[in-house]
mmCIF file of C-alpha atoms in Angstrom:
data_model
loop_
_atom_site.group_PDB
_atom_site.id
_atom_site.type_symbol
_atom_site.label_atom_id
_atom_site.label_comp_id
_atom_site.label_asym_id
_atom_site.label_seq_id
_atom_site.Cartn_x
_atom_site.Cartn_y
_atom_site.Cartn_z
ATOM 1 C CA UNK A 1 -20.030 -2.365 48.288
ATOM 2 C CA UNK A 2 -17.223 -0.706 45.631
ATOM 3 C CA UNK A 3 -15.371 -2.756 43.289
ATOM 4 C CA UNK A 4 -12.796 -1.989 41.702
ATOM 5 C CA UNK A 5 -12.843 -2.301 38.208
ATOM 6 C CA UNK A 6 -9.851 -3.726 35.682
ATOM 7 C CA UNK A 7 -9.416 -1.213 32.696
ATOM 8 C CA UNK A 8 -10.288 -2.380 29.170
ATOM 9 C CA UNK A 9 -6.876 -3.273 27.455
ATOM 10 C CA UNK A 10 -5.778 -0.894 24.298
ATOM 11 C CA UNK A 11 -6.123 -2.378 21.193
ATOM 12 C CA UNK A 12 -3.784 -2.151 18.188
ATOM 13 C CA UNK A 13 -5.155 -2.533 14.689
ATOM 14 C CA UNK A 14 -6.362 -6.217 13.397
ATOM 15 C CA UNK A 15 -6.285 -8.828 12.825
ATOM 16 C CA UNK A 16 -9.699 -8.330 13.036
ATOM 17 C CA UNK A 17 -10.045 -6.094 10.299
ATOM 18 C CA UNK A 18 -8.673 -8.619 8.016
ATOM 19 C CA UNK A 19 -11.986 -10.558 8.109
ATOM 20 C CA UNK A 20 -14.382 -7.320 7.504
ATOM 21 C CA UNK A 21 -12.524 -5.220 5.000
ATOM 22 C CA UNK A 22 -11.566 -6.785 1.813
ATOM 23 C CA UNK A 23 -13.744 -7.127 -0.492
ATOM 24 C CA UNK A 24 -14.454 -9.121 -4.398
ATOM 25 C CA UNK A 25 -12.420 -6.843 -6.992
ATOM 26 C CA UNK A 26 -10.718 -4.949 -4.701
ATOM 27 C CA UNK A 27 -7.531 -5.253 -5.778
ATOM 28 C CA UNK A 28 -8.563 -5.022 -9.171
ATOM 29 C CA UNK A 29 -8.414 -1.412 -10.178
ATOM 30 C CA UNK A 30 -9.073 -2.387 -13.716
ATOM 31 C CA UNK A 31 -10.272 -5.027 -14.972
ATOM 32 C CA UNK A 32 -7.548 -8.395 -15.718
ATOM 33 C CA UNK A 33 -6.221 -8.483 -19.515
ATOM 34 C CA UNK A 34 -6.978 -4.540 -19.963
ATOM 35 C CA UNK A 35 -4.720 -3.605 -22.210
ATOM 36 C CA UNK A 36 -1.603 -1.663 -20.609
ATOM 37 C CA UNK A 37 -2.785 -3.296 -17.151
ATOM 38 C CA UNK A 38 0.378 -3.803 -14.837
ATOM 39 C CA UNK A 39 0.396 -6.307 -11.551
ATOM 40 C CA UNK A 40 1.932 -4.483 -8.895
ATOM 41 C CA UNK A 41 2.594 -7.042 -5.897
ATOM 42 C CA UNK A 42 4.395 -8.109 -3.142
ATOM 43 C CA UNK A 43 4.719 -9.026 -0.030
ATOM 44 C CA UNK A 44 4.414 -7.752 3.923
ATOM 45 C CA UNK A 45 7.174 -8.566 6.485
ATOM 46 C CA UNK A 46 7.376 -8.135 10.073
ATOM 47 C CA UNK A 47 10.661 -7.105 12.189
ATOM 48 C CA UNK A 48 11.803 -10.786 12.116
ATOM 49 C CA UNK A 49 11.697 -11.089 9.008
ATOM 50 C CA UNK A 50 8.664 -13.412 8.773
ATOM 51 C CA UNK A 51 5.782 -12.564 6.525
ATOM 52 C CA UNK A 52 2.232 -11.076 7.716
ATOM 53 C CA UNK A 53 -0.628 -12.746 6.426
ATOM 54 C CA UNK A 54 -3.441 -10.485 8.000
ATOM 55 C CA UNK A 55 -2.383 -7.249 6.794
ATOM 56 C CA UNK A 56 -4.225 -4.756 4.692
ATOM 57 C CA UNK A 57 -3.071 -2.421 2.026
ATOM 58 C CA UNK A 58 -4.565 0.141 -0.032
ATOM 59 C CA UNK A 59 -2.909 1.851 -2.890
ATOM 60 C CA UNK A 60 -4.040 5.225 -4.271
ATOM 61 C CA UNK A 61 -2.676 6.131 -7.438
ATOM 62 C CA UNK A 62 -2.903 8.810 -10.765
ATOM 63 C CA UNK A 63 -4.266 7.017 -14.160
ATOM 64 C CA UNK A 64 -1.734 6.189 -16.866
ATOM 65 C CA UNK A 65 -1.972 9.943 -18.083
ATOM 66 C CA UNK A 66 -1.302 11.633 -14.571
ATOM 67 C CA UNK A 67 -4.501 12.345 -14.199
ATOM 68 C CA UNK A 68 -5.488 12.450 -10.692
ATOM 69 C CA UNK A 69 -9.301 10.742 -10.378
ATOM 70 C CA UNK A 70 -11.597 12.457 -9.311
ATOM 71 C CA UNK A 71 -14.337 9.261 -8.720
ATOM 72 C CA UNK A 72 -13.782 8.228 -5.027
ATOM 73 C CA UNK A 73 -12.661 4.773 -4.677
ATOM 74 C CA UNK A 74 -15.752 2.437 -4.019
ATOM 75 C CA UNK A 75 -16.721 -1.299 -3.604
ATOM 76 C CA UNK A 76 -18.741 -1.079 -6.826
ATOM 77 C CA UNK A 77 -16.282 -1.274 -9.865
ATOM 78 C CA UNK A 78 -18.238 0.508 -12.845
ATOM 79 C CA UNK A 79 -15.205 0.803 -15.438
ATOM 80 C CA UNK A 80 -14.615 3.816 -14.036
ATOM 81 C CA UNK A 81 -10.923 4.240 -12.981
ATOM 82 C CA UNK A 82 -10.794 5.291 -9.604
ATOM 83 C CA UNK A 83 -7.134 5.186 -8.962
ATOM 84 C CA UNK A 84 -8.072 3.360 -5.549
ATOM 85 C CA UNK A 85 -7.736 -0.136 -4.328
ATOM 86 C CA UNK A 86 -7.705 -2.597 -1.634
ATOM 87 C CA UNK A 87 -5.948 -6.290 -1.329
ATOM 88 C CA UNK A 88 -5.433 -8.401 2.355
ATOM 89 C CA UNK A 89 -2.044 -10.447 2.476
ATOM 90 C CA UNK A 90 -2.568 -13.743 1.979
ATOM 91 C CA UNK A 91 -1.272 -17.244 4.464
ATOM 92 C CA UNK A 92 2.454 -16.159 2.788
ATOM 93 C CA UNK A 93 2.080 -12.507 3.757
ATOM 94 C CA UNK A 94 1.760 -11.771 0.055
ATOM 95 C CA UNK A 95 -0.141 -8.500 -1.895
ATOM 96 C CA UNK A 96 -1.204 -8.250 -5.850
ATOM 97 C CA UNK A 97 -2.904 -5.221 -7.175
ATOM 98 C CA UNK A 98 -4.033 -5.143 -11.051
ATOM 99 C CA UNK A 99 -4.212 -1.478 -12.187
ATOM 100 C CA UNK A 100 -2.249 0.665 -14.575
ATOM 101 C CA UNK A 101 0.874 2.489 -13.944
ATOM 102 C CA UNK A 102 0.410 5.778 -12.805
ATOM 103 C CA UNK A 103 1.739 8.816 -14.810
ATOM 104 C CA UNK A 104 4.002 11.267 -13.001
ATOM 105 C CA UNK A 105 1.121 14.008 -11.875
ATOM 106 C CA UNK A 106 1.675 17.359 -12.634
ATOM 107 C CA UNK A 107 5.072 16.370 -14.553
ATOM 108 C CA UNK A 108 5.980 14.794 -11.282
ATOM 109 C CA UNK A 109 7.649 11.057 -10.564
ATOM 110 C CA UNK A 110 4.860 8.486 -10.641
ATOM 111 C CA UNK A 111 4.140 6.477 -7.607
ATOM 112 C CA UNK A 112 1.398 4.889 -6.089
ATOM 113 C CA UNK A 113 0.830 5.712 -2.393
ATOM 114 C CA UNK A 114 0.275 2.904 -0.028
ATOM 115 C CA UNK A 115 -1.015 2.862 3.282
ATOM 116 C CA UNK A 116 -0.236 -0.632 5.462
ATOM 117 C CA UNK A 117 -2.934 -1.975 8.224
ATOM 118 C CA UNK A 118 -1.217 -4.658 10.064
ATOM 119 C CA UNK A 119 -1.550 -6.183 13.786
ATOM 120 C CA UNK A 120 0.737 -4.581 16.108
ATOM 121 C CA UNK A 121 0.216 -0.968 14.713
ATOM 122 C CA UNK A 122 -1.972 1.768 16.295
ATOM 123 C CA UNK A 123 -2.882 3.267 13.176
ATOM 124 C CA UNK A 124 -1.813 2.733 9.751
ATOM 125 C CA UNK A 125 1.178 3.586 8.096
ATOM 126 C CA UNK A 126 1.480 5.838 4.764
ATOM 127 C CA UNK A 127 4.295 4.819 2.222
ATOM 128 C CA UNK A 128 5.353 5.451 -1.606
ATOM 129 C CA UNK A 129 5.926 3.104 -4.139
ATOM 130 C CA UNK A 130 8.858 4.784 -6.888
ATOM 131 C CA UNK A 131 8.020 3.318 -10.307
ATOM 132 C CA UNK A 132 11.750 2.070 -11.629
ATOM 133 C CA UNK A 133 13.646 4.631 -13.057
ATOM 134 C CA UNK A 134 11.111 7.289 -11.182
ATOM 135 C CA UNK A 135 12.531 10.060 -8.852
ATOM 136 C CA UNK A 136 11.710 13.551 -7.368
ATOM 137 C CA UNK A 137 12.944 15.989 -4.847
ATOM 138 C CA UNK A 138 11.686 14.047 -1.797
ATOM 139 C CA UNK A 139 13.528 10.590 -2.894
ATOM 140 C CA UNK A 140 16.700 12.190 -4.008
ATOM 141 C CA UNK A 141 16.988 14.028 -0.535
ATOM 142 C CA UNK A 142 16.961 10.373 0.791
ATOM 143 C CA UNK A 143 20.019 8.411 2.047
ATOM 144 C CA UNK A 144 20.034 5.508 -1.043
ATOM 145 C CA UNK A 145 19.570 2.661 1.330
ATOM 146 C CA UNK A 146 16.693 4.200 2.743
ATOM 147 C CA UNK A 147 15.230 5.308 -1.031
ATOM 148 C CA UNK A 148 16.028 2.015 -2.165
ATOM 149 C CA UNK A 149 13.111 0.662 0.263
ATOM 150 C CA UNK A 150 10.549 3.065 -1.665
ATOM 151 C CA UNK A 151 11.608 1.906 -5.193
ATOM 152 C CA UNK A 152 9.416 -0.596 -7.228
ATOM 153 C CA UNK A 153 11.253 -3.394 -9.113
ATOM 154 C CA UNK A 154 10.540 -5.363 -12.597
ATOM 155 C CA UNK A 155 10.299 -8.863 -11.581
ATOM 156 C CA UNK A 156 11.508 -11.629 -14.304
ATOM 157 C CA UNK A 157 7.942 -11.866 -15.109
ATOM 158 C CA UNK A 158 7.855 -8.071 -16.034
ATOM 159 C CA UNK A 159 5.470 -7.398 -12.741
ATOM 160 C CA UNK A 160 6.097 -4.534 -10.221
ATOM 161 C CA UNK A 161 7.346 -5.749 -7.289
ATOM 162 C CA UNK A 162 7.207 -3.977 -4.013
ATOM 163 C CA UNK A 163 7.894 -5.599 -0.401
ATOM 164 C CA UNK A 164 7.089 -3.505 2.539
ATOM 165 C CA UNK A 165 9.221 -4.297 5.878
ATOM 166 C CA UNK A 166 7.546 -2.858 8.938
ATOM 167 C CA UNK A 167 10.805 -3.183 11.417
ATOM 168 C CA UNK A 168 13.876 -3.890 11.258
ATOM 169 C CA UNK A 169 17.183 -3.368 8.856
ATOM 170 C CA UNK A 170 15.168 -3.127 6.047
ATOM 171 C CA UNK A 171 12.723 -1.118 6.869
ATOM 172 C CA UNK A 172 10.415 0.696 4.442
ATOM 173 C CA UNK A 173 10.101 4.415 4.844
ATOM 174 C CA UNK A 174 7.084 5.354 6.018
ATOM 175 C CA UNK A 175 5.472 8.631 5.727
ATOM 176 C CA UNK A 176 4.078 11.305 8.278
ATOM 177 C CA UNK A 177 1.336 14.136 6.951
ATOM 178 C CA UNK A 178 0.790 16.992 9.133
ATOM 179 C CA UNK A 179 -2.633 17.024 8.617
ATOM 180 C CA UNK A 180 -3.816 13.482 8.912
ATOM 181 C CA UNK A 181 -5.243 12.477 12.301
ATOM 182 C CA UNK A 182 -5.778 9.130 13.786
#
């Protein structure tokens, strides 16, 4: 007898990851109450509009000096800065990160890079986040609605603020690297 067999469905990213990924201190990338520490934060919104509360973002970032680390990012947090860090949206779709902000590298604008996991994408996406007042050649060659989606704001509580929008009229630029593979 032959059957024939149903293929397996594709998959897109999460939500499962959302339950296996983040992890205690994460987000912290130094220590609350350091002196000079910064809370970058924010939140993740779909197409519609409505916030995602099982996405996953990482930020990678120079130290206060622009001083690229050279300690990978790990789960064990040793007072070493590693310039990495990890956070999962919460119920309201929202992202906080304590860390320091970086220094432009190499006389450069500082940013921290972000890369987005969220349900409905086949692989993650890569973003930067523009500290106010920060620009360089690859911003300034940007229509200004579309840089305006890469540039960090001071909230009223003096935080950095940075909402990323994965569809729609907003939408964040997103980055592609030409040698990053799947």
């Amino acid at each position: 007898m032959t059957a024939t067999l149903e293929p397996t469905p594709g998959q897109t990213v999460g939500p499962f990851f959302h339950y296996a990924l983040p992890y205690d201190g994460g987000a912290h990338l130094v220590p609350p109450g350091t002196p000079g520490a910064v809370r970058l934060h924010g939140t993740v919104y779909d197409g519609a509009g409505v916030p995602v509360p099982d996405a996953l973002l990482e930020i990678r970032q120079a130290d206060a000096a622009g001083a690229t680390p050279r300690v990978e990012g790990s789960l064990a947090r040793d007072g070493r800065f590693t310039g990495w860090g990890r956070a999962a949206t919460d119920a309201g779709g929202r992202y906080a990160f304590t860390t320091v902000a970086p220094g432009g590298v190499r006389g450069g604008a500082a940013f921290f890079a972000v890369t987005v996991f969220a349900r409905g994408l086949l692989d993650r996406l890569f973003t930067r986040a523009y500290l106010p007042g920060e620009s360089d050649a690859f911003l300034a060659g940007l229509a200004p609605e579309d840089a305006a989606t890469l540039q960090v704001v001071r909230d009223e509580a003096g935080d950095l603020r940075f909402d990323v929008h994965l569809q729609g009229e907003r939408e964040t630029v997103f980055l592609a690297y030409p040698r990053h593979r799947a």
